Coordinates of C-alpha atoms in Angstrom, one line a residue:
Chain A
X1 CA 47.3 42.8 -48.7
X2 CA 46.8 44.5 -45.6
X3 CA 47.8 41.9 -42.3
X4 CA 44.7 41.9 -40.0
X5 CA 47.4 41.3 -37.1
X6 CA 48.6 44.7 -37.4
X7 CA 44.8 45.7 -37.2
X8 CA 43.7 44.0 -34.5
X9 CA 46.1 46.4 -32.1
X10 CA 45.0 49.3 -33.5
X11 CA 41.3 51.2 -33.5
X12 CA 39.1 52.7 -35.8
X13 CA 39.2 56.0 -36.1
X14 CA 34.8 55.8 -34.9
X15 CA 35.8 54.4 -31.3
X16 CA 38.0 57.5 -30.6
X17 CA 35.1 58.3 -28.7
X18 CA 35.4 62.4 -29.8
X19 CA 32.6 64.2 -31.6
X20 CA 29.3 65.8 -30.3
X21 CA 27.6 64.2 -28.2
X22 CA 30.2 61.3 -27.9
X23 CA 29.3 60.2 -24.1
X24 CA 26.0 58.7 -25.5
X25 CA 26.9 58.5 -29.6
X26 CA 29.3 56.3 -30.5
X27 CA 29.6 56.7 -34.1
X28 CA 27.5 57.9 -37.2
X29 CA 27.4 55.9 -40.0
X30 CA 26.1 56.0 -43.7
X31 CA 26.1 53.2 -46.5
X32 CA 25.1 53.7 -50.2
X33 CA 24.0 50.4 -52.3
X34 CA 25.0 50.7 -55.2
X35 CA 25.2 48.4 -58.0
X36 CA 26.9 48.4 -61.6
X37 CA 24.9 48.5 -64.7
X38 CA 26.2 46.0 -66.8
X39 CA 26.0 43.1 -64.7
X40 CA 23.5 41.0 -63.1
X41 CA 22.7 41.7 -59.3
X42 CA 24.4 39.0 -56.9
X43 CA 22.0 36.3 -57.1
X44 CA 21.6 36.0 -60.9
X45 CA 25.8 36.2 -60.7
X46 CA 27.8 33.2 -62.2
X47 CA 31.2 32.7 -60.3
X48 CA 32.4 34.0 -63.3
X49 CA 30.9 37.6 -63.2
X50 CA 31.5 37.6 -59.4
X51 CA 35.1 37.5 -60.1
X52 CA 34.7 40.1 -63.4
X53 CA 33.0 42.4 -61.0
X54 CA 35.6 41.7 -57.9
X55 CA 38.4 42.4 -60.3
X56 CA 37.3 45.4 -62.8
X57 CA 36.0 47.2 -59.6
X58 CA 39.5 46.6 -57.8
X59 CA 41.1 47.9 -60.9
X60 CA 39.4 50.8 -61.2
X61 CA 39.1 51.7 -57.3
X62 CA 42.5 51.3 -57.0
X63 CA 42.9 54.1 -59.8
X64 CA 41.2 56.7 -57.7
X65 CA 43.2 59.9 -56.4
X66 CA 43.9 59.9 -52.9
X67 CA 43.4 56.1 -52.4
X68 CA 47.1 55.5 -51.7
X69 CA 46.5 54.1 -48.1
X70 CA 43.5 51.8 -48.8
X71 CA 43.8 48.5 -48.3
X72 CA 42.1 45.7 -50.5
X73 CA 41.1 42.8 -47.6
X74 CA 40.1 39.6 -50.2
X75 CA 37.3 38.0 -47.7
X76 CA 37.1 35.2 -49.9
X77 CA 40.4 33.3 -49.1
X78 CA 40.0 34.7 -45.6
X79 CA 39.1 31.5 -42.4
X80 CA 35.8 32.1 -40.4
X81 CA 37.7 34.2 -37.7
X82 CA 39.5 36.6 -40.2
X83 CA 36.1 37.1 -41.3
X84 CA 34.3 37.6 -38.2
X85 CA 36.9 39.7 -37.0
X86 CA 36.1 42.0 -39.8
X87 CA 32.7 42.0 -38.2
X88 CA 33.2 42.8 -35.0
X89 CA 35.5 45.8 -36.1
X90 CA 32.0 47.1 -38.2
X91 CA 34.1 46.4 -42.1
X92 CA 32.2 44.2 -43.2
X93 CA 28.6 42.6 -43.0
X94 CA 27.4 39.8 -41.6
X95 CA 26.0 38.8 -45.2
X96 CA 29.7 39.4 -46.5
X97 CA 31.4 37.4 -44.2
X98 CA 28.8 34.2 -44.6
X99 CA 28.3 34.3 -48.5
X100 CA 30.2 32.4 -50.8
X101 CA 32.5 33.3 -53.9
X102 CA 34.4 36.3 -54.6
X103 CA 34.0 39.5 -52.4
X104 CA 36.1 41.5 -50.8
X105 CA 36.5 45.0 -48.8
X106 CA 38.1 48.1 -49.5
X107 CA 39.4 49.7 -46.4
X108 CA 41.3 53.3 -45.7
X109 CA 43.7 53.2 -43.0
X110 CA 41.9 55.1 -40.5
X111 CA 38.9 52.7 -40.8
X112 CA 37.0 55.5 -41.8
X113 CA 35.4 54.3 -44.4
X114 CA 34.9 50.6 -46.3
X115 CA 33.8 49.6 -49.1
X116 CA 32.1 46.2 -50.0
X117 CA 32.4 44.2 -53.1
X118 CA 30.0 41.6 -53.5
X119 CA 27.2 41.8 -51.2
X120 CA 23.9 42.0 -51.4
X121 CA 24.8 44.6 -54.1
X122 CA 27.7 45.0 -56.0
X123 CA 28.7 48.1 -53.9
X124 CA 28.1 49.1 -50.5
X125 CA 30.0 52.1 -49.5
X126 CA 30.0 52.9 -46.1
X127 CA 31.2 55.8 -44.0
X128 CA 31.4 55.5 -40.1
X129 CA 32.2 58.6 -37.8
X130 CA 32.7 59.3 -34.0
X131 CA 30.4 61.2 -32.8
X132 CA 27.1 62.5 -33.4
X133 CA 28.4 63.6 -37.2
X134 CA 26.1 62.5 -39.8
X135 CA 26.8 65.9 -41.9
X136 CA 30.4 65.3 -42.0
X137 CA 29.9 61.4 -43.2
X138 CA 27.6 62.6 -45.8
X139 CA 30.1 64.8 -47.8
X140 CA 32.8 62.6 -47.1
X141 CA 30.4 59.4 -48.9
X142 CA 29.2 61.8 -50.7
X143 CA 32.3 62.3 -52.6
X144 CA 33.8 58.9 -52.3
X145 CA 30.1 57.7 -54.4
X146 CA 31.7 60.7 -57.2
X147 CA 35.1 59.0 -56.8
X148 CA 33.3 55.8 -57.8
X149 CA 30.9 56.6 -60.3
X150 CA 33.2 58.5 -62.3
X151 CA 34.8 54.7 -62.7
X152 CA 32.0 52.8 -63.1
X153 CA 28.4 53.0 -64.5
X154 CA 25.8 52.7 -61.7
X155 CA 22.6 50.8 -62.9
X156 CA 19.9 53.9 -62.2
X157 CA 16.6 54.1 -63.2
X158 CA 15.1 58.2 -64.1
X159 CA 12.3 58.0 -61.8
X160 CA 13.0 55.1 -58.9
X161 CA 17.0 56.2 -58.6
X162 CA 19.8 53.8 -57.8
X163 CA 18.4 50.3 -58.3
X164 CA 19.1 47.8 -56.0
X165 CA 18.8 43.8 -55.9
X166 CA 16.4 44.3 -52.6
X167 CA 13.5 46.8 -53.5
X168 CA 13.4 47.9 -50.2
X169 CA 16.9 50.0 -50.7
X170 CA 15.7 51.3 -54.4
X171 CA 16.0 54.9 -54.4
X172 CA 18.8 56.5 -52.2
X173 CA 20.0 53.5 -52.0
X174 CA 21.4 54.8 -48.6
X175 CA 21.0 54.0 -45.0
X176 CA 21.6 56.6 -42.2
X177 CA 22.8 54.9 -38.7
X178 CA 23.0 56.4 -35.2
X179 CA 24.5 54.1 -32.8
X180 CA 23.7 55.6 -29.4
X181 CA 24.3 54.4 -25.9
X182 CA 21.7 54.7 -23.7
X183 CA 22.2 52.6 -20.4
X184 CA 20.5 55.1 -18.2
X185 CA 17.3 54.8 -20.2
X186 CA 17.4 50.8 -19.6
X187 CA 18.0 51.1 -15.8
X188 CA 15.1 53.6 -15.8
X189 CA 12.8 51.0 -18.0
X190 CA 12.4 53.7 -19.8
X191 CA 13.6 52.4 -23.1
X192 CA 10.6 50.2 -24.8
X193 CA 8.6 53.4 -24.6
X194 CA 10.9 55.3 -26.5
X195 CA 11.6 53.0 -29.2
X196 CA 8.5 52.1 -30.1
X197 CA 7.3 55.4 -30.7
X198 CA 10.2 55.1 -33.4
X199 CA 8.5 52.4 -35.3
X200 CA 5.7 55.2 -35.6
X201 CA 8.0 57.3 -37.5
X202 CA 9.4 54.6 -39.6
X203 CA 12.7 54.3 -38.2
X204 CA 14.4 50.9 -37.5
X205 CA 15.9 50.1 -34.5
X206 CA 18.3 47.8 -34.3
X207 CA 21.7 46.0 -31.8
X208 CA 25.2 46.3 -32.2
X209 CA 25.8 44.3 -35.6
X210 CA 23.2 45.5 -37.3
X211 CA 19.5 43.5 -39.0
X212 CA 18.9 40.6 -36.1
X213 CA 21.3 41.5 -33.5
X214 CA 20.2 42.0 -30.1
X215 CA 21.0 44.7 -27.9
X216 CA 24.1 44.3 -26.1
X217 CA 25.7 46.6 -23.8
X218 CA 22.9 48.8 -24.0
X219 CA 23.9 50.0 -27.6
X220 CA 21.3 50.8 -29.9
X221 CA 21.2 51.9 -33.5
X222 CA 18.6 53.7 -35.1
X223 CA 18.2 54.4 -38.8
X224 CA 15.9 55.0 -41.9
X225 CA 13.7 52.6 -43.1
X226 CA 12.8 54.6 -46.4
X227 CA 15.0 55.2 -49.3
X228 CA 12.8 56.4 -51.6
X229 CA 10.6 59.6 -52.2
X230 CA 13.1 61.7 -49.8
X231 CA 16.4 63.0 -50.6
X232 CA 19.3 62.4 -48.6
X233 CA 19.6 65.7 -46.4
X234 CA 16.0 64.7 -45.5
X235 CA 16.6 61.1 -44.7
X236 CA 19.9 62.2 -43.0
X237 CA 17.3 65.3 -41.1
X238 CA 14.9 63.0 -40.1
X239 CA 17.2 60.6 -38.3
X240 CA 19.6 63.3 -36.5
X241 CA 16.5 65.0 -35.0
X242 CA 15.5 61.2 -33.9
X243 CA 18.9 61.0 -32.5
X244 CA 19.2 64.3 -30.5
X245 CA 16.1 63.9 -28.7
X246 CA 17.1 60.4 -27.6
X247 CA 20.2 61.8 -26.8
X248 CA 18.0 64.2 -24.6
X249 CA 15.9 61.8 -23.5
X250 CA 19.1 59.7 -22.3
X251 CA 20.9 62.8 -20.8
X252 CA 17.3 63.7 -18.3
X253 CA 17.2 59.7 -17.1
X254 CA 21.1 60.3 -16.1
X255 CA 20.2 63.6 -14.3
X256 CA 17.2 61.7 -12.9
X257 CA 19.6 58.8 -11.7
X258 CA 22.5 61.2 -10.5
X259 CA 19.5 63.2 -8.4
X260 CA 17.6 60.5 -7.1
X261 CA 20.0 57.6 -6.5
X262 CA 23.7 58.5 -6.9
X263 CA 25.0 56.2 -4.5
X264 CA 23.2 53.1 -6.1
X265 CA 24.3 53.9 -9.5
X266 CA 28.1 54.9 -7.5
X267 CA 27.9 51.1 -6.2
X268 CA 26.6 49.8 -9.6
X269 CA 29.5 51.2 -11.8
X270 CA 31.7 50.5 -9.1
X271 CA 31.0 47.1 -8.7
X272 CA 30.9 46.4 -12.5
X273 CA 34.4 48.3 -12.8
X274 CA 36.0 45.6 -10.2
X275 CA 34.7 42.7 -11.5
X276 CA 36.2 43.8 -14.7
X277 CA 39.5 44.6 -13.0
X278 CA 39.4 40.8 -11.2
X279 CA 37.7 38.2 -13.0
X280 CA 39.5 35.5 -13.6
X281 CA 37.2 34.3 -15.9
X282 CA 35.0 36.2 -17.6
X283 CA 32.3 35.5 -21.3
X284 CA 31.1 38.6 -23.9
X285 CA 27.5 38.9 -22.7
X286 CA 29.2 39.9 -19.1
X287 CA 31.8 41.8 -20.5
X288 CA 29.3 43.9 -22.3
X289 CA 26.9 44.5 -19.7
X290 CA 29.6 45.5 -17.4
X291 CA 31.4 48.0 -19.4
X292 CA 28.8 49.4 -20.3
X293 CA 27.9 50.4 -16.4
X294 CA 31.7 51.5 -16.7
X295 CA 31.2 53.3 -19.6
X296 CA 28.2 55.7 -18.2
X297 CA 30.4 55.7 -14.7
X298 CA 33.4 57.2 -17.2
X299 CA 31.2 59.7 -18.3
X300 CA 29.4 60.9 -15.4
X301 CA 32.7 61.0 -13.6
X302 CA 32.0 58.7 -10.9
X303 CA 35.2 56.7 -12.5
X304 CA 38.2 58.3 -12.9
X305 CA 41.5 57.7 -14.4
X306 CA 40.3 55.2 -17.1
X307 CA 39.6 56.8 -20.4
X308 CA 36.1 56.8 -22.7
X309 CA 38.7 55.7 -26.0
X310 CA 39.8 53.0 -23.6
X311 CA 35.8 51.2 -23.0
X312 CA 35.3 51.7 -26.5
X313 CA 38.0 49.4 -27.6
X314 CA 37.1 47.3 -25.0
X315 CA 34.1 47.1 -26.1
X316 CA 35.7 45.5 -29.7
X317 CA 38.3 44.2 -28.5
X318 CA 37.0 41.4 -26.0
X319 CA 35.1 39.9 -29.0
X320 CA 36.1 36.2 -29.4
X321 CA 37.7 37.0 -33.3
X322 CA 39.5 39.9 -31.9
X323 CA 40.9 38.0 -28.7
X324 CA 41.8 34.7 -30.7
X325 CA 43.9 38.0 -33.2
X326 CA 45.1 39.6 -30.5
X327 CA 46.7 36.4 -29.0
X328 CA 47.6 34.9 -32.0
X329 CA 46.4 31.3 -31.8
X330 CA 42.2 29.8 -32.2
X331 CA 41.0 29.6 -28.7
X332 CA 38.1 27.7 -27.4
X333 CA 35.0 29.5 -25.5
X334 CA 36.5 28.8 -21.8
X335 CA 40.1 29.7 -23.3
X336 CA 38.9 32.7 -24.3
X337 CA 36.8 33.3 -21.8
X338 CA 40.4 33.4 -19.4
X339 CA 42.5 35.4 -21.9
X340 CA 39.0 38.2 -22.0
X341 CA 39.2 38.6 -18.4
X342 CA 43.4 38.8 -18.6
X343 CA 42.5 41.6 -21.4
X344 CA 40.7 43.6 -19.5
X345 CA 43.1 43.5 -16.5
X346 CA 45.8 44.7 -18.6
X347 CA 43.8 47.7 -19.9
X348 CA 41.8 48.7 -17.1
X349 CA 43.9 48.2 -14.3
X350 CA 46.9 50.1 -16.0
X351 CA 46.0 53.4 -14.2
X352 CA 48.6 56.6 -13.9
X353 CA 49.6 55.6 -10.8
X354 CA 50.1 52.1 -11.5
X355 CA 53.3 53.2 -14.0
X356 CA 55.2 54.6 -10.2
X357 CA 54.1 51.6 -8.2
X358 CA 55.4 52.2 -4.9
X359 CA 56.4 49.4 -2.7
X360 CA 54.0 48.3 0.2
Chain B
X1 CA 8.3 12.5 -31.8
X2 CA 10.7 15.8 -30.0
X3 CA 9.7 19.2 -31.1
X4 CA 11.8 20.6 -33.6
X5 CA 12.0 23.6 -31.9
X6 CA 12.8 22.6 -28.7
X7 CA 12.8 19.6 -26.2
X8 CA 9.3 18.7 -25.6
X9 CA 6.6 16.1 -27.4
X10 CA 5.4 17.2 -30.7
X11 CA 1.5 17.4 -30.8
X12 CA 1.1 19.4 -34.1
X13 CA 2.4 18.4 -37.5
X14 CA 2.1 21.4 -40.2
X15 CA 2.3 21.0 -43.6
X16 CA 3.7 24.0 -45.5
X17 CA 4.0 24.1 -48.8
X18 CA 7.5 25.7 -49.7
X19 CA 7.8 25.3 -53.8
X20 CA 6.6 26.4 -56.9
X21 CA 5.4 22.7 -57.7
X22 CA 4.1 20.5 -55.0
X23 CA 6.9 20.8 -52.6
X24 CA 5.8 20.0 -49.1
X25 CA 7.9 21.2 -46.0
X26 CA 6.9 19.1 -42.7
X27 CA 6.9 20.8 -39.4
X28 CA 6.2 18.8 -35.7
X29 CA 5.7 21.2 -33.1
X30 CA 4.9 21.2 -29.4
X31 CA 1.9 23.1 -28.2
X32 CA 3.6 26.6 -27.5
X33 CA 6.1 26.3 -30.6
X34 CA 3.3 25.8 -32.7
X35 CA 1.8 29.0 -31.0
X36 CA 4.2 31.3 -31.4
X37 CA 5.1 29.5 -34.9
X38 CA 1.1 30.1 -36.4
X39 CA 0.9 33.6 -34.9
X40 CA 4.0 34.9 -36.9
X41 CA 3.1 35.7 -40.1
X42 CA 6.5 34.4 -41.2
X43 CA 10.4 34.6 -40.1
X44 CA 11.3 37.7 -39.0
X45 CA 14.3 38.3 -41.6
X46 CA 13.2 41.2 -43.6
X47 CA 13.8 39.2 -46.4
X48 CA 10.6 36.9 -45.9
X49 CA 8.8 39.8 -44.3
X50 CA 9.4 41.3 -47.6
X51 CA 8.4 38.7 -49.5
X52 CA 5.2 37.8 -47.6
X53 CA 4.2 41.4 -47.3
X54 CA 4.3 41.1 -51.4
X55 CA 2.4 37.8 -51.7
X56 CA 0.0 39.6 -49.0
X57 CA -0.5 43.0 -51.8
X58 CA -0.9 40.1 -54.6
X59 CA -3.6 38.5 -53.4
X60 CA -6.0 41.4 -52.9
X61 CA -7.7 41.4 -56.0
X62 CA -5.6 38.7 -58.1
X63 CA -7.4 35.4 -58.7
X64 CA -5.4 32.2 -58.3
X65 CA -5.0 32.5 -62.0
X66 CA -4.0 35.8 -62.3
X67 CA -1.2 35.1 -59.6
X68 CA 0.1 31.9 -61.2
X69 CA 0.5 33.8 -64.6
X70 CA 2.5 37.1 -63.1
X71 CA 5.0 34.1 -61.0
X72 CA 5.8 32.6 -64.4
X73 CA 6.4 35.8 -66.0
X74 CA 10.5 35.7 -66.5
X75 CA 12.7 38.4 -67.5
X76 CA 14.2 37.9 -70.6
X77 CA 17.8 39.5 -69.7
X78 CA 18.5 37.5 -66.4
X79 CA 16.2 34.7 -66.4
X80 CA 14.4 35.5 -62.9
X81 CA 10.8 34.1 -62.2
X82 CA 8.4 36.5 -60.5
X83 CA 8.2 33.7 -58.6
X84 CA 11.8 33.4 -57.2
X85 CA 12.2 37.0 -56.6
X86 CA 8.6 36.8 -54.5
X87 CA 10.5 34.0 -52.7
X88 CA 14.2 35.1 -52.3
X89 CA 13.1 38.3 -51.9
X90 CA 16.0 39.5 -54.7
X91 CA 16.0 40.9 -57.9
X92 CA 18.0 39.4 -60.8
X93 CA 19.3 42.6 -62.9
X94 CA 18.5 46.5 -63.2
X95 CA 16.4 45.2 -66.2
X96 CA 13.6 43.7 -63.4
X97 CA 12.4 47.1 -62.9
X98 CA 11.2 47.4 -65.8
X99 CA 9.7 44.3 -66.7
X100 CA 8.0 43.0 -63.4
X101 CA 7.1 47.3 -63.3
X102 CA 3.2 46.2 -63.0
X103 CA 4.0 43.9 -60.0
X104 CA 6.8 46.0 -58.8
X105 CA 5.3 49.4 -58.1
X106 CA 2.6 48.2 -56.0
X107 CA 5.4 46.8 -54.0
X108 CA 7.3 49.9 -53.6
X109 CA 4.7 52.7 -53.0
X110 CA 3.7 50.0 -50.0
X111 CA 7.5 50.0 -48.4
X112 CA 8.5 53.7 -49.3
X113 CA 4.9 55.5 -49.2
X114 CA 6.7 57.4 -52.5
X115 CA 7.4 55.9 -56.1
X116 CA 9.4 58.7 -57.3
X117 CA 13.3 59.3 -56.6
X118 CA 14.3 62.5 -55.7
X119 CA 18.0 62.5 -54.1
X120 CA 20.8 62.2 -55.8
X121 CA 21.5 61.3 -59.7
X122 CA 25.0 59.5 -61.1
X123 CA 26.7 62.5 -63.0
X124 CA 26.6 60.9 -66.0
X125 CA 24.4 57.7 -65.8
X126 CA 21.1 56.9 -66.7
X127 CA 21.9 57.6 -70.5
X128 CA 22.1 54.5 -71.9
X129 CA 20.3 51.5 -69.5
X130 CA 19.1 49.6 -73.1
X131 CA 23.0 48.9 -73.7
X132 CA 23.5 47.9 -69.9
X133 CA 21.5 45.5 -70.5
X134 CA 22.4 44.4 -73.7
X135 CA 25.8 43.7 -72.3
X136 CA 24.3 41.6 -69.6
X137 CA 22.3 39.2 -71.9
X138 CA 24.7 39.0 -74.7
X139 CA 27.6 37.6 -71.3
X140 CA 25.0 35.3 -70.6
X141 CA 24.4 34.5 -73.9
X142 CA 27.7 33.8 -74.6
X143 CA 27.9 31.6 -71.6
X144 CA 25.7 29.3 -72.8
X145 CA 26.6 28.9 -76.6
X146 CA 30.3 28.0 -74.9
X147 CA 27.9 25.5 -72.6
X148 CA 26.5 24.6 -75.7
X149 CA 30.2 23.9 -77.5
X150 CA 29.1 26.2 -80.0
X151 CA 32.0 28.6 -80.6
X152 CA 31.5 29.8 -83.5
X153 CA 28.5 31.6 -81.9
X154 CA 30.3 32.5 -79.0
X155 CA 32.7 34.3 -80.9
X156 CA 30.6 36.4 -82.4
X157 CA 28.8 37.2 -79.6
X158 CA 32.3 37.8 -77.6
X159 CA 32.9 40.3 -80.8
X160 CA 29.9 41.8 -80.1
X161 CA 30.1 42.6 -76.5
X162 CA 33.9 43.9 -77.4
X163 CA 32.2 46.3 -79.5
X164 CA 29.7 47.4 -77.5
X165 CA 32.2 48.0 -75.1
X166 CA 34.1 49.9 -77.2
X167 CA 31.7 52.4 -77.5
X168 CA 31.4 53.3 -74.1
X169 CA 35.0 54.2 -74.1
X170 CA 34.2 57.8 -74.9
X171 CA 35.1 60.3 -72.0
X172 CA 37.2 57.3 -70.5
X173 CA 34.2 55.9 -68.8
X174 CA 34.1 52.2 -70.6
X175 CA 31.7 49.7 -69.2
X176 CA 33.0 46.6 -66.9
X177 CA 35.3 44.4 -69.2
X178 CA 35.7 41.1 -67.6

């Protein structure tokens, strides 16, 4: 079994921050539900035919061609921060990590894709890339749902599709997300317009993590509320347009900001970048408000020397599960909140320069 | 009495009832919880705004009757009420499709505007749903006759699925053998 130590250093291959459009899309990710046809969905499941499903699936995953480097992560024996760490690094649902029984997660080694056992539905495949790149996540699900489903028979139905325990994912069974970053449409109170013309279209809009979540650090994700009736090119269509004229949207209120107040939005990211660099002290919610003025000061190049890779694992790494990993030992909130602002020292402050210091 | 919401004196006490039989759920609210609490249709997980979006298309055109017979309607391969998936907002098995399809549909053209799939299709599936679900009722079948202490009918019915399972084997595709 894969040691979530030697995870917590390293990054998902998502947060690399490359791609199109990568200065306001962090990542592009798509999920399938899918469930097997000879079993009952999750909540008609004994503990018994959890752990028939957990293990036949396992078996028969671990068969596929080109698996070699993916890791089986058994969420079930794993403690609360294990779990939420999986969270906060975007492997695993919310709903996986708070159920009961036995579940698990597939992983690759380049965290590029995951795939859930015991859910909601039996299966939930899910495929996350950097970047504006939802054609590229589609063939690569695309093929990892073959992979499967040459293993295992889906339950599908001939005219309502892939059949899932929720009948608000029967169809596609697939969900398209866009997470976007869009800071300069919040300082510009320009946001609530824009996404509520989304409801309109049918388009969700959700946080960071996902159903519930609220918005922090100005992240948004957008995705498809339909599964059924349109295939997936359209689904994935109808949410990339969404996205690129957000992404437009968010690109004119920078513009607007560089034109028409550059040196408060200089001070702003400034400011945010030094109380990063010198809090002794410091909790989430600020962390993630702050870097994510850092984060548009990377990108319109009014901070230098600090790279956009760099904020994006920040912006994982400075969540309590991934501090308490990182450190090695459960910490309390005001610990934590001491060992965050250490973190962010360490990676922010560590400039070129710094590795020369000169003596003054 | 405190709000159960927050802090302040409770001056409305709701009665909701939460169960099938008569299961009552108490609430004491102050003024502006009760507000916000009576102007929400229900809790904002989709999973209750699912639910109460269905119980909202059931009760155009259903009487009281009508509605009490479809809850008590059960699917015969995983036991689900239409009542608990109207609650939980989750289906039991594949086989719920089919046999709640009168309630169902309704349901689905509401959240999808569509009723009729028309991505993607398993290879290979889709052939032979009636033995899917034959595997899942005679597992929980068998469960029960071992419940029951009855083994020699849990035998038989463990033969059974084996043999069923057997068949699949063809092309190396076999069903799920716990």
């Amino acid at each position: 079994m894969v040691k979530l130590e030697e995870l917590a250093g390293k990054c998902g291959e998502w947060l690399r921050g490359s791609g199109p459009h990568s200065d306001i899309v962090v990542s592009s990710r798509i999920r399938l539900a899918r469930n097997v046809a000879d079993f009952p969905f999750m909540r008609k499941c004994t503990g018994l035919d959890r752990a028939s499903i957990e293990r036949s699936l396992r078996e028969r995953l671990g068969q596929i061609a080109g698996w070699e480097n993916v890791s089986y992560i058994n969420v079930n024996s794993l403690d609360e921060t294990d779990r939420q760490f999986l969270v906060e690094r975007q492997l695993i649902s919310r709903e996986l990590a708070d159920a009961d029984g036995s579940r698990g997660v597939l992983v690759d080694a380049g965290e590029k894709f995951a795939v859930m056992m015991n859910e909601e539905d039996h299966l939930r495949i899910q495929v996350m890339h950097s970047g504006l790149d939802l054609q590229g996540a589609w063939e690569r699900i695309n093929l990892l749902d073959d992979q499967i489903e040459a293993r295992a028979t889906y339950a599908f139905h001939e005219r309502l599709g892939y059949l899932t325990a929720c009948p608000t994912n029967v169809g596609t069974g697939m969900r398209v997300s866009v997470m976007l970053h869009m800071p300069a449409l919040v300082l510009t109170r320009h946001l609530e317009r824009v996404l509520r013309s989304l409801h309109r279209i049918s388009l969700a809009v959700r946080g960071l993590y996902g159903e519930g979540s609220q918005a922090m650090g100005d992240f948004y994700q957008i995705s498809n509320q339909i599964t059924l009736g349109k295939s997936e090119s359209e689904l994935i269509a109808q949410v990339a347009e969404v996205a690129e004229m957000l992404i437009e949207y968010e690109r004119k209120a920078r513009t607007y900001l560089v034109e028409n107040g550059l040196k408060e939005l200089h001070d702003r990211v400034s400011r945010a970048f030094g109380v990063l660099c010198t809090a002794q002290t410091i909790s989430s919610e600020e962390t993630m408000s702050l870097l994510s003025s850092v984060r548009m000061g990377v990108n319109l190049g009014l901070i230098r020397d600090v790279e956009i890779p760099t904020v994006n694992k920040l912006f994982i790494h400075t969540q309590p599960a991934h501090l308490q990993k990182l450190r090695g030992s459960p910490l309390k909130t005001a610990d934590r909140n001491i060992e965050r602002a250490l973190y962010l020292k360490d990676h922010l402050r560590q400039r070129p320069q710094d590795e020369h210091p000169e003596n003054n | 009495m405190k709000c159960d919401k927050c802090e302040k004196q409770a001056t409305f006490h709701i009665t909701e009832r939460v169960g099938e039989e008569a299961q009552w759920e108490e609430l004491h609210l102050c003024e502006h919880c009760a507000r916000d609490y009576l102007s929400k249709p229900s809790e904002p997980e989709s999973q209750s705004s699912m639910a109460s979006a269905l119980a909202q298309h059931l009760k155009l055109g259903q009487t009281a009757d009508e509605l009490a017979r479809m809850d008590r309607q059960k699917c015969p391969i995983c036991g689900i009420s239409f009542y608990e998936f109207r609650h939980q907002g989750r289906l039991g098995c594949p086989h719920d499709y089919v046999c709640f399809e009168k309630q169902l549909m309704p349901l689905i053209e509401n959240i999808h505007g569509e009723t009729l799939h028309t991505g993607k299709r398993p290879r290979r599936a889709g052939h032979d749903i009636d033995k899917q679900t034959r595997l899942i009722r005679l597992r929980r079948d068998m469960r029960d006759a071992i419940q029951a202490e009855d083994y020699e009918r849990a035998s038989e019915l463990r033969d059974e699925i084996r043999s069923l399972d057997a068949e699949g084997s063809d092309e190396g595709r076999e069903p799920l053998v716990s």
